[in-house]
C-alpha cells in the first residue's frame, strides 16, 4: 500500500468549489411499469396482538412495504430495465419527491449495472453481504452534472457483494451517501468519470478486496472495514478500525489513522429469514476493528417485522405516536411524511428505521422527533427536512438535563440526515440536539442548503447545526455545513469526534453578519468554555464567502486551552480566496494563503 500519493492517470483537476455552479476545488496531488418486480409485502400481524400492557393492540404490526420498496430475486425478469427506469427518474431529481428502496433477495445476479440517483437505496436481504452477489456494478457517476460529483447526495448501498465488470466499481459521491456492509471483490473508484470534483464521503463495515482510489475526493472517512490498499489523499482522509489503512502521516499526506474505533454499533438492517422479513440489530463493539460480519453471520439480535408498525407517507404523527405507545417499532417506508406534532420515542430499545430516504417534514414549527432519556434507541436511515415555519429544534436525543448512564446500551443515530432549505423554504434554530449521555452518532450530514429553492441568509435561517449537551457522546463521521452561527457547539464532557467536514455559510452578506462579539466569525466547531475533557481526530473547515469575498473568519475551531481538550489533525482552507481564515484553532495555526486553496494545518493541539 503506498504511503504517499500515487500520480493520477489523468491531468489534475483544478478550480474552485461552488456546488451550485461547477463544484469544488481539488487541491489533489493526483487527482412500476416493468414486469417481474413488485413492491414487498409481509403478512400483517393480527390486530389483536398483545400491546405493552398486555391488552389488545389497535394497530397491526408487519404488512405491505409499499409501492416504492421494490424487491428482486434471481428469477425476476428484466431487472436491468426496472433499475434503468428508476435511475432515469431520479438521476437529477436533487430536490424531487421520489423515494426508492431497491432490495435484492439472497442469491446471485449477473449482468447488472445499478446506477443510483437521488433518494435511492440499494441493499441485499441476506444476513451477510456475501449472501447476495451481483456480478456487475452499483454505480454513482456525475454525468447529470457535467462530471462534477459534489452534489451527489442522498443515496446508499448496503449489504451486497459486488464483482465489478471492469474489476473496479465506481462510487463517486459526496455527503449523505453511505456505503455500508459491502463486499467489493475488486477495487473501488471514488471519483467521477474524468476525475472531476467530488466531496465525500463515508464507508463502514465493508471489505474492499482491491485498492480504493479516491483521486479527486477532498475528504473521506472509513470505519471498521478492510481495504486492499488506498491510493492517495487530498485534504483529509480519516480511518478508524480499518485493516489495510495507510499509516498515520498527517499533515503530509493527510492521513489520520486510528487503529480501532472507540465504540460502534452497526446500523439495523432488513433481511429475509426464509420468507419472513426481520430487522437485524447488530451488537455494540468496543475498540472495534474490521468488519462485523467477518465469517458470515454478524453478532446481534433480530426482531420480526410483526413487531414494527410499517408506516407510509400518508400516516399522521398521531398514528406514529400511537404505534410507539402500543409498543411497536417504526419502519418508515419511502416517501415524505408531514408531521403536525412531534413523534415521541419514549420506550427503551425502540427502533426507528427508514427505507429509501423516508423524509420527515415538521409542520407549524414543531420538532420532528424527540427521544426520551432511555437505553438503546436506534434511529437510522431517514431525512429530516425543515418546514417553512421555524422549528426551535428538528431532532432531539434526550430531554434537556438528561443524565442517565447509557454506557452499556447507548442510543445510536446512523445515516440520519438533516436539511434546511433547498427543497423549499425551511427554518430551524437548532437542527440536532444530543442531550443523552453515551449517544453514538454514526454518520450524519446536517446541511443548511447553499443552493436550490428557499435559500438565502435569512430565507433558510438556521443558527446552529449540532449541539451536544450530553456527556460521553461519540460522533464518527460528522458532516455539518453552512450554519449562520456555530455549525457544531459541544458543551458535554468527554466528547469525541472522529472525522469532521465543514463549510462555513457561503452567503453571509458582510463581516457584521457573522461577527461573534469581538471575534471575526463563529467557529465551525466550538467546544464550550467550561469543558475540561474533549478529543477530536481529523477535522476540517472550509470557507467560500462568495457573496462577500472580503469576509475574514478568525478560526475554524475554538476550544478551551487546557490539557484535557485535545485535537489531532486539524485544517482550514479558503476556496479560491473567497474569504480567509486568520488561524486554525483559537489563535494557533497559519492564515490561509490568498487564492491558492491550500490548507493550513495543525498537527496537534495543544
PDB file of C-alpha atoms in Angstrom, residues 88-340:
ATOM      1  CA  UNK A  88     -33.850   7.932 -15.272  1.00  0.00           C
ATOM      2  CA  UNK A  89     -36.434   9.397 -12.919  1.00  0.00           C
ATOM      3  CA  UNK A  90     -34.037  10.038 -10.023  1.00  0.00           C
ATOM      4  CA  UNK A  91     -30.727  10.870 -11.720  1.00  0.00           C
ATOM      5  CA  UNK A  92     -31.048  14.650 -11.458  1.00  0.00           C
ATOM      6  CA  UNK A  93     -34.035  14.925  -9.084  1.00  0.00           C
ATOM      7  CA  UNK A  94     -31.992  16.533  -6.346  1.00  0.00           C
ATOM      8  CA  UNK A  95     -34.975  18.155  -4.650  1.00  0.00           C
ATOM      9  CA  UNK A  96     -37.678  15.885  -6.039  1.00  0.00           C
ATOM     10  CA  UNK A  97     -40.255  13.852  -4.165  1.00  0.00           C
ATOM     11  CA  UNK A  98     -39.386  10.341  -5.409  1.00  0.00           C
ATOM     12  CA  UNK A  99     -38.025   7.878  -2.832  1.00  0.00           C
ATOM     13  CA  UNK A 100     -36.993   4.269  -3.594  1.00  0.00           C
ATOM     14  CA  UNK A 101     -35.543   1.224  -1.845  1.00  0.00           C
ATOM     15  CA  UNK A 102     -34.258  -1.499  -4.182  1.00  0.00           C
ATOM     16  CA  UNK A 103     -33.934  -4.790  -2.297  1.00  0.00           C
ATOM     17  CA  UNK A 104     -32.319  -7.985  -3.602  1.00  0.00           C
ATOM     18  CA  UNK A 105     -33.160 -11.364  -2.116  1.00  0.00           C
ATOM     19  CA  UNK A 106     -30.209 -13.670  -1.385  1.00  0.00           C
ATOM     20  CA  UNK A 107     -28.755 -15.295  -4.478  1.00  0.00           C
ATOM     21  CA  UNK A 108     -26.580 -14.464  -7.462  1.00  0.00           C
ATOM     22  CA  UNK A 109     -27.397 -11.838 -10.092  1.00  0.00           C
ATOM     23  CA  UNK A 110     -25.409 -11.301 -13.271  1.00  0.00           C
ATOM     24  CA  UNK A 111     -25.022  -8.630 -15.899  1.00  0.00           C
ATOM     25  CA  UNK A 112     -26.424  -5.743 -13.850  1.00  0.00           C
ATOM     26  CA  UNK A 113     -25.377  -2.125 -13.563  1.00  0.00           C
ATOM     27  CA  UNK A 114     -27.493  -0.473 -10.880  1.00  0.00           C
ATOM     28  CA  UNK A 115     -26.981   3.257 -11.372  1.00  0.00           C
ATOM     29  CA  UNK A 116     -28.188   5.154  -8.328  1.00  0.00           C
ATOM     30  CA  UNK A 117     -29.770   8.583  -8.463  1.00  0.00           C
ATOM     31  CA  UNK A 118     -31.112  10.755  -5.665  1.00  0.00           C
ATOM     32  CA  UNK A 119     -33.060   9.202  -2.760  1.00  0.00           C
ATOM     33  CA  UNK A 120     -32.339   5.687  -3.949  1.00  0.00           C
ATOM     34  CA  UNK A 121     -31.079   2.941  -1.649  1.00  0.00           C
ATOM     35  CA  UNK A 122     -29.938  -0.485  -2.804  1.00  0.00           C
ATOM     36  CA  UNK A 123     -29.474  -3.353  -0.364  1.00  0.00           C
ATOM     37  CA  UNK A 124     -29.216  -7.108  -0.104  1.00  0.00           C
ATOM     38  CA  UNK A 125     -31.622  -9.069   2.058  1.00  0.00           C
ATOM     39  CA  UNK A 126     -29.171 -11.587   3.478  1.00  0.00           C
ATOM     40  CA  UNK A 127     -27.574 -11.666   6.911  1.00  0.00           C
ATOM     41  CA  UNK A 128     -24.157 -11.332   5.280  1.00  0.00           C
ATOM     42  CA  UNK A 129     -23.197  -9.244   2.254  1.00  0.00           C
ATOM     43  CA  UNK A 130     -21.927 -12.420   0.625  1.00  0.00           C
ATOM     44  CA  UNK A 131     -25.438 -13.901   0.700  1.00  0.00           C
ATOM     45  CA  UNK A 132     -26.383 -11.576  -2.180  1.00  0.00           C
ATOM     46  CA  UNK A 133     -23.864 -11.325  -5.011  1.00  0.00           C
ATOM     47  CA  UNK A 134     -24.158  -9.051  -8.038  1.00  0.00           C
ATOM     48  CA  UNK A 135     -21.812  -9.925 -10.880  1.00  0.00           C
ATOM     49  CA  UNK A 136     -21.913  -6.342 -12.038  1.00  0.00           C
ATOM     50  CA  UNK A 137     -21.813  -2.840 -10.607  1.00  0.00           C
ATOM     51  CA  UNK A 138     -23.587  -0.438  -8.290  1.00  0.00           C
ATOM     52  CA  UNK A 139     -22.625   2.845  -9.874  1.00  0.00           C
ATOM     53  CA  UNK A 140     -22.703   6.502  -8.928  1.00  0.00           C
ATOM     54  CA  UNK A 141     -21.301   8.913 -11.521  1.00  0.00           C
ATOM     55  CA  UNK A 142     -21.862  12.570 -12.347  1.00  0.00           C
ATOM     56  CA  UNK A 143     -22.899  12.760 -15.980  1.00  0.00           C
ATOM     57  CA  UNK A 144     -26.027  14.659 -14.958  1.00  0.00           C
ATOM     58  CA  UNK A 145     -23.814  17.485 -13.579  1.00  0.00           C
ATOM     59  CA  UNK A 146     -21.117  17.684 -16.258  1.00  0.00           C
ATOM     60  CA  UNK A 147     -18.767  15.321 -14.444  1.00  0.00           C
ATOM     61  CA  UNK A 148     -18.928  17.169 -11.122  1.00  0.00           C
ATOM     62  CA  UNK A 149     -19.834  14.860  -8.222  1.00  0.00           C
ATOM     63  CA  UNK A 150     -20.062  17.484  -5.462  1.00  0.00           C
ATOM     64  CA  UNK A 151     -23.874  17.320  -5.459  1.00  0.00           C
ATOM     65  CA  UNK A 152     -24.205  13.524  -5.493  1.00  0.00           C
ATOM     66  CA  UNK A 153     -26.059  13.383  -2.166  1.00  0.00           C
ATOM     67  CA  UNK A 154     -28.763  11.159  -0.576  1.00  0.00           C
ATOM     68  CA  UNK A 155     -28.246   7.635  -1.901  1.00  0.00           C
ATOM     69  CA  UNK A 156     -26.843   4.464  -0.360  1.00  0.00           C
ATOM     70  CA  UNK A 157     -25.584   0.923  -0.919  1.00  0.00           C
ATOM     71  CA  UNK A 158     -25.739  -1.739   1.774  1.00  0.00           C
ATOM     72  CA  UNK A 159     -25.278  -5.439   2.412  1.00  0.00           C
ATOM     73  CA  UNK A 160     -24.226  -6.632  -1.059  1.00  0.00           C
ATOM     74  CA  UNK A 161     -21.249  -8.395  -2.611  1.00  0.00           C
ATOM     75  CA  UNK A 162     -20.140  -6.942  -5.940  1.00  0.00           C
ATOM     76  CA  UNK A 163     -17.949  -8.459  -8.635  1.00  0.00           C
ATOM     77  CA  UNK A 164     -17.351  -5.378 -10.804  1.00  0.00           C
ATOM     78  CA  UNK A 165     -17.334  -5.963 -14.564  1.00  0.00           C
ATOM     79  CA  UNK A 166     -14.115  -3.984 -15.090  1.00  0.00           C
ATOM     80  CA  UNK A 167     -12.591  -5.086 -11.803  1.00  0.00           C
ATOM     81  CA  UNK A 168     -13.364  -1.725 -10.179  1.00  0.00           C
ATOM     82  CA  UNK A 169     -16.700  -0.309  -9.018  1.00  0.00           C
ATOM     83  CA  UNK A 170     -17.338   3.463  -9.312  1.00  0.00           C
ATOM     84  CA  UNK A 171     -18.860   5.216  -6.277  1.00  0.00           C
ATOM     85  CA  UNK A 172     -18.452   8.956  -6.922  1.00  0.00           C
ATOM     86  CA  UNK A 173     -20.475  10.553  -4.146  1.00  0.00           C
ATOM     87  CA  UNK A 174     -20.407  13.447  -1.745  1.00  0.00           C
ATOM     88  CA  UNK A 175     -22.310  13.885   1.536  1.00  0.00           C
ATOM     89  CA  UNK A 176     -25.130  11.662   2.845  1.00  0.00           C
ATOM     90  CA  UNK A 177     -24.255   8.687   0.636  1.00  0.00           C
ATOM     91  CA  UNK A 178     -23.203   5.793   2.889  1.00  0.00           C
ATOM     92  CA  UNK A 179     -21.518   2.640   1.613  1.00  0.00           C
ATOM     93  CA  UNK A 180     -22.220   0.088   4.386  1.00  0.00           C
ATOM     94  CA  UNK A 181     -21.727  -3.649   4.837  1.00  0.00           C
ATOM     95  CA  UNK A 182     -20.478  -4.022   1.286  1.00  0.00           C
ATOM     96  CA  UNK A 183     -18.028  -6.582  -0.083  1.00  0.00           C
ATOM     97  CA  UNK A 184     -16.342  -5.425  -3.285  1.00  0.00           C
ATOM     98  CA  UNK A 185     -14.452  -8.293  -4.880  1.00  0.00           C
ATOM     99  CA  UNK A 186     -12.247  -5.861  -6.720  1.00  0.00           C
ATOM    100  CA  UNK A 187     -11.357  -2.181  -6.441  1.00  0.00           C
ATOM    101  CA  UNK A 188     -13.386   0.921  -5.635  1.00  0.00           C
ATOM    102  CA  UNK A 189     -13.077   4.238  -7.513  1.00  0.00           C
ATOM    103  CA  UNK A 190     -14.488   7.197  -5.579  1.00  0.00           C
ATOM    104  CA  UNK A 191     -14.111   9.751  -8.398  1.00  0.00           C
ATOM    105  CA  UNK A 192     -16.436  10.539 -11.300  1.00  0.00           C
ATOM    106  CA  UNK A 193     -15.567   9.703 -14.866  1.00  0.00           C
ATOM    107  CA  UNK A 194     -12.947  12.255 -15.906  1.00  0.00           C
ATOM    108  CA  UNK A 195     -11.741  12.688 -12.307  1.00  0.00           C
ATOM    109  CA  UNK A 196     -13.869  15.792 -11.713  1.00  0.00           C
ATOM    110  CA  UNK A 197     -14.613  17.324  -8.355  1.00  0.00           C
ATOM    111  CA  UNK A 198     -16.042  15.275  -5.505  1.00  0.00           C
ATOM    112  CA  UNK A 199     -16.663  15.958  -1.820  1.00  0.00           C
ATOM    113  CA  UNK A 200     -17.390  12.695   0.014  1.00  0.00           C
ATOM    114  CA  UNK A 201     -17.830  10.535   1.889  1.00  0.00           C
ATOM    115  CA  UNK A 202     -18.296   7.507   4.146  1.00  0.00           C
ATOM    116  CA  UNK A 203     -17.574   3.766   4.169  1.00  0.00           C
ATOM    117  CA  UNK A 204     -18.330   1.475   7.120  1.00  0.00           C
ATOM    118  CA  UNK A 205     -18.300  -2.246   7.893  1.00  0.00           C
ATOM    119  CA  UNK A 206     -17.131  -3.033   4.347  1.00  0.00           C
ATOM    120  CA  UNK A 207     -14.478  -5.169   2.723  1.00  0.00           C
ATOM    121  CA  UNK A 208     -12.785  -3.889  -0.428  1.00  0.00           C
ATOM    122  CA  UNK A 209     -10.530  -6.657  -1.730  1.00  0.00           C
ATOM    123  CA  UNK A 210      -8.703  -4.350  -4.127  1.00  0.00           C
ATOM    124  CA  UNK A 211      -7.470  -0.771  -3.897  1.00  0.00           C
ATOM    125  CA  UNK A 212      -9.643   2.224  -3.042  1.00  0.00           C
ATOM    126  CA  UNK A 213      -8.825   5.172  -5.319  1.00  0.00           C
ATOM    127  CA  UNK A 214     -10.256   8.473  -4.030  1.00  0.00           C
ATOM    128  CA  UNK A 215      -8.442  10.550  -6.707  1.00  0.00           C
ATOM    129  CA  UNK A 216     -10.190  13.960  -6.549  1.00  0.00           C
ATOM    130  CA  UNK A 217     -12.172  13.316  -3.360  1.00  0.00           C
ATOM    131  CA  UNK A 218     -11.458  16.167  -0.957  1.00  0.00           C
ATOM    132  CA  UNK A 219     -12.085  14.150   2.198  1.00  0.00           C
ATOM    133  CA  UNK A 220     -13.282  10.722   3.262  1.00  0.00           C
ATOM    134  CA  UNK A 221     -13.975   8.730   6.429  1.00  0.00           C
ATOM    135  CA  UNK A 222     -13.697   4.928   6.575  1.00  0.00           C
ATOM    136  CA  UNK A 223     -14.666   2.989   9.700  1.00  0.00           C
ATOM    137  CA  UNK A 224     -14.326  -0.647  10.829  1.00  0.00           C
ATOM    138  CA  UNK A 225     -13.540  -2.053   7.403  1.00  0.00           C
ATOM    139  CA  UNK A 226     -10.858  -3.820   5.391  1.00  0.00           C
ATOM    140  CA  UNK A 227      -9.179  -2.447   2.270  1.00  0.00           C
ATOM    141  CA  UNK A 228      -6.587  -3.935  -0.047  1.00  0.00           C
ATOM    142  CA  UNK A 229      -4.909  -0.558  -0.461  1.00  0.00           C
ATOM    143  CA  UNK A 230      -5.590   3.192  -0.503  1.00  0.00           C
ATOM    144  CA  UNK A 231      -4.280   5.242  -3.396  1.00  0.00           C
ATOM    145  CA  UNK A 232      -3.996   8.900  -2.358  1.00  0.00           C
ATOM    146  CA  UNK A 233      -5.184  11.765  -0.173  1.00  0.00           C
ATOM    147  CA  UNK A 234      -6.330  15.289  -0.988  1.00  0.00           C
ATOM    148  CA  UNK A 235      -7.206  17.301   2.133  1.00  0.00           C
ATOM    149  CA  UNK A 236      -8.415  14.995   4.891  1.00  0.00           C
ATOM    150  CA  UNK A 237      -8.604  11.198   4.865  1.00  0.00           C
ATOM    151  CA  UNK A 238      -9.536   9.578   8.186  1.00  0.00           C
ATOM    152  CA  UNK A 239      -9.578   5.885   9.125  1.00  0.00           C
ATOM    153  CA  UNK A 240     -10.611   4.162  12.343  1.00  0.00           C
ATOM    154  CA  UNK A 241     -10.532   0.402  12.815  1.00  0.00           C
ATOM    155  CA  UNK A 242      -9.617  -0.216   9.163  1.00  0.00           C
ATOM    156  CA  UNK A 243      -7.447  -3.183   8.236  1.00  0.00           C
ATOM    157  CA  UNK A 244      -5.076  -2.168   5.433  1.00  0.00           C
ATOM    158  CA  UNK A 245      -5.433   1.568   6.070  1.00  0.00           C
ATOM    159  CA  UNK A 246      -2.493   3.870   5.376  1.00  0.00           C
ATOM    160  CA  UNK A 247      -0.286   4.620   8.350  1.00  0.00           C
ATOM    161  CA  UNK A 248      -0.779   7.790  10.364  1.00  0.00           C
ATOM    162  CA  UNK A 249       1.023  10.567   8.477  1.00  0.00           C
ATOM    163  CA  UNK A 250      -0.874  13.854   8.876  1.00  0.00           C
ATOM    164  CA  UNK A 251      -0.032  16.520   7.723  1.00  0.00           C
ATOM    165  CA  UNK A 252       1.550  15.034   4.591  1.00  0.00           C
ATOM    166  CA  UNK A 253      -0.021  13.008   3.222  1.00  0.00           C
ATOM    167  CA  UNK A 254      -3.074  13.993   5.283  1.00  0.00           C
ATOM    168  CA  UNK A 255      -3.932  10.554   6.687  1.00  0.00           C
ATOM    169  CA  UNK A 256      -5.330  10.409  10.226  1.00  0.00           C
ATOM    170  CA  UNK A 257      -5.416   6.763  11.265  1.00  0.00           C
ATOM    171  CA  UNK A 258      -6.776   5.213  14.459  1.00  0.00           C
ATOM    172  CA  UNK A 259      -6.112   1.504  14.944  1.00  0.00           C
ATOM    173  CA  UNK A 260      -9.592   0.982  16.395  1.00  0.00           C
ATOM    174  CA  UNK A 261     -12.908   2.800  16.719  1.00  0.00           C
ATOM    175  CA  UNK A 262     -13.622   3.584  20.389  1.00  0.00           C
ATOM    176  CA  UNK A 263     -17.200   2.260  20.195  1.00  0.00           C
ATOM    177  CA  UNK A 264     -19.516   1.315  17.371  1.00  0.00           C
ATOM    178  CA  UNK A 265     -22.785  -0.473  16.783  1.00  0.00           C
ATOM    179  CA  UNK A 266     -23.674  -1.089  13.167  1.00  0.00           C
ATOM    180  CA  UNK A 267     -26.877   0.176  11.613  1.00  0.00           C
ATOM    181  CA  UNK A 268     -30.010  -2.018  11.848  1.00  0.00           C
ATOM    182  CA  UNK A 269     -31.000  -3.613   8.561  1.00  0.00           C
ATOM    183  CA  UNK A 270     -33.893  -5.504   6.986  1.00  0.00           C
ATOM    184  CA  UNK A 271     -33.253  -9.111   5.946  1.00  0.00           C
ATOM    185  CA  UNK A 272     -35.113 -12.272   4.992  1.00  0.00           C
ATOM    186  CA  UNK A 273     -35.235 -15.336   7.212  1.00  0.00           C
ATOM    187  CA  UNK A 274     -36.804 -17.781   4.795  1.00  0.00           C
ATOM    188  CA  UNK A 275     -39.898 -15.916   3.671  1.00  0.00           C
ATOM    189  CA  UNK A 276     -40.120 -13.755   6.789  1.00  0.00           C
ATOM    190  CA  UNK A 277     -38.808 -10.217   6.973  1.00  0.00           C
ATOM    191  CA  UNK A 278     -36.845  -9.409  10.089  1.00  0.00           C
ATOM    192  CA  UNK A 279     -34.724  -6.483  11.272  1.00  0.00           C
ATOM    193  CA  UNK A 280     -31.234  -7.335  12.498  1.00  0.00           C
ATOM    194  CA  UNK A 281     -29.822  -5.325  15.394  1.00  0.00           C
ATOM    195  CA  UNK A 282     -26.009  -5.595  15.499  1.00  0.00           C
ATOM    196  CA  UNK A 283     -24.394  -5.647  18.910  1.00  0.00           C
ATOM    197  CA  UNK A 284     -22.195  -2.885  20.278  1.00  0.00           C
ATOM    198  CA  UNK A 285     -18.447  -3.264  19.785  1.00  0.00           C
ATOM    199  CA  UNK A 286     -15.707  -1.578  21.811  1.00  0.00           C
ATOM    200  CA  UNK A 287     -12.316  -0.805  20.248  1.00  0.00           C
ATOM    201  CA  UNK A 288     -13.644  -2.240  17.004  1.00  0.00           C
ATOM    202  CA  UNK A 289     -11.514  -3.151  14.017  1.00  0.00           C
ATOM    203  CA  UNK A 290     -12.525  -4.799  10.750  1.00  0.00           C
ATOM    204  CA  UNK A 291     -15.991  -5.811   9.595  1.00  0.00           C
ATOM    205  CA  UNK A 292     -18.661  -7.028  11.983  1.00  0.00           C
ATOM    206  CA  UNK A 293     -19.724  -9.879   9.683  1.00  0.00           C
ATOM    207  CA  UNK A 294     -16.245 -11.396   9.401  1.00  0.00           C
ATOM    208  CA  UNK A 295     -17.034 -15.058   8.895  1.00  0.00           C
ATOM    209  CA  UNK A 296     -20.611 -14.634   7.755  1.00  0.00           C
ATOM    210  CA  UNK A 297     -23.227 -14.209  10.431  1.00  0.00           C
ATOM    211  CA  UNK A 298     -22.914 -10.960  12.386  1.00  0.00           C
ATOM    212  CA  UNK A 299     -23.348 -10.825  16.146  1.00  0.00           C
ATOM    213  CA  UNK A 300     -26.564  -9.344  17.483  1.00  0.00           C
ATOM    214  CA  UNK A 301     -30.285  -9.970  17.766  1.00  0.00           C
ATOM    215  CA  UNK A 302     -33.235  -9.633  15.443  1.00  0.00           C
ATOM    216  CA  UNK A 303     -36.888  -8.663  15.505  1.00  0.00           C
ATOM    217  CA  UNK A 304     -39.712  -9.930  13.309  1.00  0.00           C
ATOM    218  CA  UNK A 305     -41.414  -7.388  11.098  1.00  0.00           C
ATOM    219  CA  UNK A 306     -44.613  -8.119  13.060  1.00  0.00           C
ATOM    220  CA  UNK A 307     -43.094  -6.027  15.874  1.00  0.00           C
ATOM    221  CA  UNK A 308     -42.862  -2.976  13.601  1.00  0.00           C
ATOM    222  CA  UNK A 309     -45.547  -0.589  12.502  1.00  0.00           C
ATOM    223  CA  UNK A 310     -44.880  -0.378   8.762  1.00  0.00           C
ATOM    224  CA  UNK A 311     -45.576   3.288   8.140  1.00  0.00           C
ATOM    225  CA  UNK A 312     -46.373   5.024   4.881  1.00  0.00           C
ATOM    226  CA  UNK A 313     -46.225   8.705   3.964  1.00  0.00           C
ATOM    227  CA  UNK A 314     -49.963   9.110   4.489  1.00  0.00           C
ATOM    228  CA  UNK A 315     -49.637   8.206   8.164  1.00  0.00           C
ATOM    229  CA  UNK A 316     -50.046  11.087  10.579  1.00  0.00           C
ATOM    230  CA  UNK A 317     -47.802  11.873  13.529  1.00  0.00           C
ATOM    231  CA  UNK A 318     -50.688  10.786  15.753  1.00  0.00           C
ATOM    232  CA  UNK A 319     -50.647   7.340  14.141  1.00  0.00           C
ATOM    233  CA  UNK A 320     -46.875   7.026  14.504  1.00  0.00           C
ATOM    234  CA  UNK A 321     -47.137   8.009  18.156  1.00  0.00           C
ATOM    235  CA  UNK A 322     -49.952   5.535  18.714  1.00  0.00           C
ATOM    236  CA  UNK A 323     -47.817   2.749  17.265  1.00  0.00           C
ATOM    237  CA  UNK A 324     -44.937   3.677  19.539  1.00  0.00           C
ATOM    238  CA  UNK A 325     -47.204   3.877  22.578  1.00  0.00           C
ATOM    239  CA  UNK A 326     -48.531   0.408  21.771  1.00  0.00           C
ATOM    240  CA  UNK A 327     -45.013  -0.994  21.898  1.00  0.00           C
ATOM    241  CA  UNK A 328     -44.289  -1.230  18.185  1.00  0.00           C
ATOM    242  CA  UNK A 329     -41.109  -0.137  16.466  1.00  0.00           C
ATOM    243  CA  UNK A 330     -41.326   2.015  13.341  1.00  0.00           C
ATOM    244  CA  UNK A 331     -40.330   1.061   9.811  1.00  0.00           C
ATOM    245  CA  UNK A 332     -40.674   4.168   7.637  1.00  0.00           C
ATOM    246  CA  UNK A 333     -41.250   3.143   4.021  1.00  0.00           C
ATOM    247  CA  UNK A 334     -40.094   5.524   1.270  1.00  0.00           C
ATOM    248  CA  UNK A 335     -41.953   8.790   0.954  1.00  0.00           C
ATOM    249  CA  UNK A 336     -42.456  12.219   2.513  1.00  0.00           C
ATOM    250  CA  UNK A 337     -44.161  12.406   5.907  1.00  0.00           C
ATOM    251  CA  UNK A 338     -45.703  15.667   7.124  1.00  0.00           C
ATOM    252  CA  UNK A 339     -45.816  15.917  10.912  1.00  0.00           C
ATOM    253  CA  UNK A 340     -48.162  18.305  12.683  1.00  0.00           C
TER     254      UNK A 340
END
